[in-house]
């Protein structure tokens, strides 16, 4: 039998529960492959920190991707989000199932060549593509949808920030911390529109494909203010963000027809939430503060 491969990022995951789960992956992957009649190749490297993802071929000869996930709250509705978008701007979902209280699996469209936007396009040019993907994905969820509100996520993050800041403020000014935290909790409720969000869209989660030039993968869907959804891309472009946070916010707002002042407030709040672990984001928050 060939040796079962754990990709690098998953093998070195910080979370002890995830590391314990990886010990059961050989059995889980074998069971899922048998259930869905899949031939499984070695996983993609370096992979993620809470899922095992590999190219597969099904009984019909289709080249697909198997994603075996350690179940965690932020990604609770990935399958529902992909089903909602139905391949329109995102990878198509072929099957999804929860296998136990720790494990779910997705059978997904395979992007070929599958190269990430972050690896092939200059950072400033990524803005246009990211904005275009977001604009396609933002749509009202309709009645009876399964998605949680952005307010729920923001409250969870706020509680985590308060715990961290009380023990390790990391040099963040207390007044700035209060301002950012108040904004973080208030902004979700004051949104003028509410759409299904990716919440983790950045150039590493946009892949080159054949069906379309680019497709989004790995969403973490919530419902709320579209301005929030721009933030992860901006934080991933740290050098530009540090150099000119206001200009960067105005550029992304213009590309997406958003209120630049509101996007700036969201950016300030997000930088504060992550500032205890990042001196760079402390500086950005200070420059954005009123």
Short mmCIF file of C-alpha atoms in Angstrom, two decimals:
data_model
loop_
_atom_site.label_atom_id
_atom_site.label_comp_id
_atom_site.label_asym_id
_atom_site.label_seq_id
_atom_site.Cartn_x
_atom_site.Cartn_y
_atom_site.Cartn_z
CA UNK A 1 0.00 0.00 0.00
CA UNK A 2 1.35 3.49 -0.82
CA UNK A 3 2.14 5.71 2.15
CA UNK A 4 -0.68 8.08 3.09
CA UNK A 5 0.50 11.69 2.72
CA UNK A 6 -0.38 14.52 5.12
CA UNK A 7 0.38 17.85 3.39
CA UNK A 8 2.83 20.20 5.08
CA UNK A 9 0.44 22.83 6.45
CA UNK A 10 -1.89 20.24 7.91
CA UNK A 11 0.99 18.26 9.42
CA UNK A 12 2.18 21.37 11.29
CA UNK A 13 -1.24 22.77 12.29
CA UNK A 14 -1.19 24.64 15.61
CA UNK A 15 -4.52 23.27 16.80
CA UNK A 16 -4.13 20.09 18.86
CA UNK A 17 -7.61 18.87 17.93
CA UNK A 18 -6.74 19.15 14.24
CA UNK A 19 -3.49 17.24 14.75
CA UNK A 20 -5.39 14.48 16.57
CA UNK A 21 -7.90 14.34 13.71
CA UNK A 22 -5.17 13.89 11.11
CA UNK A 23 -4.29 10.56 12.72
CA UNK A 24 -7.66 9.22 11.56
CA UNK A 25 -7.40 10.61 8.03
CA UNK A 26 -6.10 7.44 6.31
CA UNK A 27 -9.23 5.54 7.40
CA UNK A 28 -11.55 8.46 6.69
CA UNK A 29 -10.23 9.06 3.18
CA UNK A 30 -10.40 5.34 2.38
CA UNK A 31 -13.99 5.13 3.59
CA UNK A 32 -15.05 8.24 1.66
CA UNK A 33 -13.28 7.06 -1.50
CA UNK A 34 -15.10 3.73 -1.32
CA UNK A 35 -18.46 5.37 -0.62
CA UNK A 36 -18.15 7.76 -3.58
CA UNK A 37 -16.25 5.35 -5.86
CA UNK A 38 -13.19 7.57 -6.17
CA UNK A 39 -9.59 6.96 -7.18
CA UNK A 40 -7.53 9.27 -4.98
CA UNK A 41 -4.11 10.78 -5.74
CA UNK A 42 -1.70 12.46 -3.31
CA UNK A 43 -2.98 15.70 -1.75
CA UNK A 44 -2.15 19.18 -2.97
CA UNK A 45 0.85 20.75 -1.25
CA UNK A 46 1.33 22.60 1.01
CA UNK A 47 -2.42 22.40 1.62
CA UNK A 48 -4.54 24.07 4.27
CA UNK A 49 -4.47 23.89 8.05
CA UNK A 50 -7.80 22.13 8.65
CA UNK A 51 -8.60 20.13 5.51
CA UNK A 52 -7.08 17.39 3.35
CA UNK A 53 -7.55 18.18 -0.36
CA UNK A 54 -6.57 15.93 -3.26
CA UNK A 55 -7.30 15.33 -6.96
CA UNK A 56 -9.59 12.35 -7.59
CA UNK A 57 -11.30 10.57 -10.47
CA UNK A 58 -14.83 9.26 -10.11
CA UNK A 59 -16.48 6.20 -11.66
CA UNK A 60 -17.60 8.27 -14.66
CA UNK A 61 -14.00 9.29 -15.35
CA UNK A 62 -14.41 12.91 -14.23
CA UNK A 63 -11.39 14.65 -12.73
CA UNK A 64 -12.61 16.24 -9.48
CA UNK A 65 -11.29 17.31 -6.10
CA UNK A 66 -11.99 15.67 -2.75
CA UNK A 67 -11.90 17.97 0.27
CA UNK A 68 -12.02 16.23 3.64
CA UNK A 69 -12.59 18.84 6.33
CA UNK A 70 -12.11 19.07 10.04
CA UNK A 71 -15.43 20.62 10.99
CA UNK A 72 -15.11 24.09 12.55
CA UNK A 73 -17.63 26.91 12.99
CA UNK A 74 -16.33 29.44 10.44
CA UNK A 75 -16.58 26.94 7.58
CA UNK A 76 -19.87 25.40 8.73
CA UNK A 77 -21.77 26.36 5.57
CA UNK A 78 -19.16 25.99 2.84
CA UNK A 79 -21.21 23.35 1.03
CA UNK A 80 -24.41 25.39 1.28
CA UNK A 81 -22.59 28.45 -0.05
CA UNK A 82 -21.23 26.57 -3.05
CA UNK A 83 -24.68 25.09 -3.71
CA UNK A 84 -26.16 28.60 -3.50
CA UNK A 85 -23.71 29.97 -6.09
CA UNK A 86 -24.17 26.85 -8.25
CA UNK A 87 -20.89 27.29 -10.10
CA UNK A 88 -21.53 30.94 -11.00
CA UNK A 89 -18.12 32.40 -10.14
CA UNK A 90 -17.24 29.63 -7.69
CA UNK A 91 -16.19 26.01 -8.04
CA UNK A 92 -19.12 23.67 -8.60
CA UNK A 93 -20.20 21.33 -5.80
CA UNK A 94 -20.86 17.72 -6.87
CA UNK A 95 -21.50 16.13 -3.46
CA UNK A 96 -21.28 16.91 0.24
CA UNK A 97 -21.74 14.85 3.37
CA UNK A 98 -20.98 14.96 7.09
CA UNK A 99 -19.34 11.69 8.08
CA UNK A 100 -19.01 12.16 11.83
CA UNK A 101 -18.96 14.97 14.40
CA UNK A 102 -15.43 15.97 13.33
CA UNK A 103 -15.44 15.30 9.59
CA UNK A 104 -17.26 16.45 6.48
CA UNK A 105 -16.35 15.92 2.84
CA UNK A 106 -16.94 17.85 -0.35
CA UNK A 107 -16.58 16.61 -3.92
CA UNK A 108 -15.72 19.62 -6.05
CA UNK A 109 -14.99 20.76 -9.57
CA UNK A 110 -11.30 20.57 -10.35
CA UNK A 111 -9.75 23.80 -11.60
CA UNK A 112 -7.16 23.28 -14.30
CA UNK A 113 -4.45 24.51 -14.18
CA UNK A 114 -5.60 25.54 -10.68
CA UNK A 115 -2.93 28.17 -10.19
CA UNK A 116 -3.82 30.77 -7.58
CA UNK A 117 -4.37 34.37 -8.61
CA UNK A 118 -1.76 35.33 -6.02
CA UNK A 119 0.90 33.38 -7.94
CA UNK A 120 0.27 34.70 -11.44
CA UNK A 121 -1.01 38.29 -11.35
CA UNK A 122 0.69 41.38 -9.95
CA UNK A 123 -0.86 42.46 -6.69
CA UNK A 124 -2.31 45.78 -7.87
CA UNK A 125 -3.93 44.00 -10.84
CA UNK A 126 -5.48 41.44 -8.49
CA UNK A 127 -7.77 44.19 -7.16
CA UNK A 128 -9.84 44.25 -10.35
CA UNK A 129 -10.27 40.47 -10.44
CA UNK A 130 -11.08 40.21 -6.73
CA UNK A 131 -13.66 42.99 -7.09
CA UNK A 132 -15.20 41.29 -10.10
CA UNK A 133 -15.54 37.97 -8.26
CA UNK A 134 -17.08 39.64 -5.21
CA UNK A 135 -19.61 41.52 -7.33
CA UNK A 136 -20.73 38.24 -8.91
CA UNK A 137 -21.08 36.42 -5.61
CA UNK A 138 -22.98 39.11 -3.72
CA UNK A 139 -26.69 38.35 -3.94
CA UNK A 140 -29.57 38.25 -1.49
CA UNK A 141 -29.98 34.84 0.12
CA UNK A 142 -33.77 34.52 -0.02
CA UNK A 143 -36.10 33.20 2.65
CA UNK A 144 -35.23 30.11 4.65
CA UNK A 145 -31.51 30.29 3.93
CA UNK A 146 -29.10 28.43 6.26
CA UNK A 147 -26.46 31.13 6.63
CA UNK A 148 -25.56 32.91 9.87
CA UNK A 149 -25.49 36.66 10.11
CA UNK A 150 -22.27 38.65 9.97
CA UNK A 151 -23.26 40.09 13.35
CA UNK A 152 -22.84 36.62 14.90
CA UNK A 153 -19.31 36.29 13.56
CA UNK A 154 -18.36 39.83 14.61
CA UNK A 155 -19.59 39.21 18.16
CA UNK A 156 -17.51 36.03 18.36
CA UNK A 157 -14.41 37.82 17.08
CA UNK A 158 -15.04 40.73 19.46
CA UNK A 159 -15.18 38.39 22.45
CA UNK A 160 -11.92 36.78 21.36
CA UNK A 161 -10.29 40.18 20.92
CA UNK A 162 -11.34 41.27 24.44
CA UNK A 163 -9.76 38.14 25.94
CA UNK A 164 -6.51 38.62 24.03
CA UNK A 165 -6.29 42.36 24.61
CA UNK A 166 -6.83 42.00 28.36
CA UNK A 167 -3.81 39.71 28.68
CA UNK A 168 -1.53 40.79 25.81
CA UNK A 169 -2.43 44.19 24.31
CA UNK A 170 0.71 44.20 22.22
CA UNK A 171 1.15 47.97 22.44
CA UNK A 172 -2.29 48.83 21.06
CA UNK A 173 -3.60 52.13 22.44
CA UNK A 174 -6.63 51.46 24.73
CA UNK A 175 -8.62 54.34 23.25
CA UNK A 176 -8.03 53.08 19.73
CA UNK A 177 -9.00 49.59 20.88
CA UNK A 178 -12.31 50.87 22.23
CA UNK A 179 -13.04 52.81 19.04
CA UNK A 180 -12.31 49.85 16.80
CA UNK A 181 -14.27 47.43 18.94
CA UNK A 182 -17.32 49.71 19.03
CA UNK A 183 -17.23 50.01 15.25
CA UNK A 184 -16.77 46.27 14.82
CA UNK A 185 -19.93 45.59 16.81
CA UNK A 186 -22.00 48.44 15.34
CA UNK A 187 -21.24 48.22 11.62
CA UNK A 188 -23.06 44.94 10.87
CA UNK A 189 -26.36 46.33 12.13
CA UNK A 190 -26.18 49.54 10.09
CA UNK A 191 -25.69 47.97 6.66
CA UNK A 192 -28.02 49.21 3.91
CA UNK A 193 -27.91 45.86 2.10
CA UNK A 194 -27.40 42.25 3.14
CA UNK A 195 -25.94 39.62 0.81
CA UNK A 196 -24.26 36.23 1.00
CA UNK A 197 -20.59 36.87 1.77
CA UNK A 198 -17.46 34.81 1.17
CA UNK A 199 -15.73 36.42 4.22
CA UNK A 200 -12.36 34.88 3.27
CA UNK A 201 -11.92 35.93 -0.34
CA UNK A 202 -8.34 36.75 -1.31
CA UNK A 203 -6.04 36.04 -4.22
CA UNK A 204 -4.99 32.68 -2.79
CA UNK A 205 -8.60 31.46 -2.96
CA UNK A 206 -9.17 32.38 -6.60
CA UNK A 207 -7.97 29.69 -9.01
CA UNK A 208 -7.29 29.65 -12.74
CA UNK A 209 -9.71 27.30 -14.50
CA UNK A 210 -10.90 26.13 -17.91
CA UNK A 211 -14.64 26.66 -17.53
CA UNK A 212 -13.98 30.28 -16.56
CA UNK A 213 -10.77 32.26 -16.28
CA UNK A 214 -11.06 32.36 -12.48
CA UNK A 215 -13.16 30.52 -9.89
CA UNK A 216 -13.49 31.10 -6.16
CA UNK A 217 -12.85 28.27 -3.71
CA UNK A 218 -12.95 27.80 0.08
CA UNK A 219 -15.73 30.26 1.00
CA UNK A 220 -16.88 30.75 4.59
CA UNK A 221 -20.40 32.09 3.96
CA UNK A 222 -22.27 34.52 6.20
CA UNK A 223 -24.96 37.07 5.38
CA UNK A 224 -24.38 40.77 5.88
CA UNK A 225 -22.73 43.98 4.74
CA UNK A 226 -20.86 43.59 1.42
CA UNK A 227 -18.23 46.11 2.52
CA UNK A 228 -16.93 43.57 5.04
CA UNK A 229 -16.05 41.14 2.25
CA UNK A 230 -13.33 43.37 0.82
CA UNK A 231 -11.20 43.31 3.96
CA UNK A 232 -9.37 39.98 3.66
CA UNK A 233 -7.94 40.87 0.26
CA UNK A 234 -6.74 44.22 1.63
CA UNK A 235 -5.10 42.65 4.67
CA UNK A 236 -3.33 40.15 2.43
CA UNK A 237 -1.80 43.09 0.52
CA UNK A 238 0.02 44.32 3.61
CA UNK A 239 2.67 46.50 1.97
CA UNK A 240 0.13 48.55 0.04
CA UNK A 241 -2.18 48.67 3.03
CA UNK A 242 0.56 50.01 5.29
CA UNK A 243 1.75 52.52 2.69
CA UNK A 244 -1.65 54.07 1.93
CA UNK A 245 -4.67 52.59 3.74
CA UNK A 246 -7.01 55.42 2.77
CA UNK A 247 -6.04 55.30 -0.88
CA UNK A 248 -6.34 51.52 -0.95
CA UNK A 249 -9.82 51.67 0.62
CA UNK A 250 -10.91 54.29 -1.92
CA UNK A 251 -9.60 52.15 -4.80
CA UNK A 252 -11.50 49.04 -3.69
CA UNK A 253 -14.64 51.04 -2.93
CA UNK A 254 -14.58 52.56 -6.42
CA UNK A 255 -14.17 49.14 -8.05
CA UNK A 256 -17.20 47.83 -6.15
CA UNK A 257 -19.38 50.95 -5.99
CA UNK A 258 -19.16 51.00 -2.18
CA UNK A 259 -19.09 53.95 0.22
CA UNK A 260 -15.34 54.56 0.75
CA UNK A 261 -15.89 56.06 4.20
CA UNK A 262 -17.82 53.02 5.34
CA UNK A 263 -15.17 50.68 3.94
CA UNK A 264 -12.57 52.76 5.80
CA UNK A 265 -14.47 52.28 9.06
CA UNK A 266 -14.65 48.54 8.50
CA UNK A 267 -10.92 48.52 7.75
CA UNK A 268 -10.14 50.41 10.94
CA UNK A 269 -12.23 48.00 12.98
CA UNK A 270 -10.67 44.90 11.39
CA UNK A 271 -7.14 46.24 11.89
CA UNK A 272 -7.89 46.87 15.58
CA UNK A 273 -9.30 43.35 16.02
CA UNK A 274 -6.06 41.88 14.65
CA UNK A 275 -3.69 44.52 16.03
CA UNK A 276 -2.56 42.71 19.22
CA UNK A 277 -0.73 40.23 16.96
CA UNK A 278 0.43 42.72 14.32
CA UNK A 279 2.46 45.88 14.80
CA UNK A 280 1.83 46.74 11.12
CA UNK A 281 -1.94 46.69 11.60
CA UNK A 282 -1.61 48.81 14.75
CA UNK A 283 -0.01 51.46 12.57
CA UNK A 284 -2.72 51.18 9.93
CA UNK A 285 -5.44 51.49 12.57
CA UNK A 286 -3.78 54.59 14.02
CA UNK A 287 -3.68 56.24 10.57
CA UNK A 288 -7.36 55.45 9.96
CA UNK A 289 -8.56 56.59 13.38
CA UNK A 290 -10.84 59.66 13.41
#
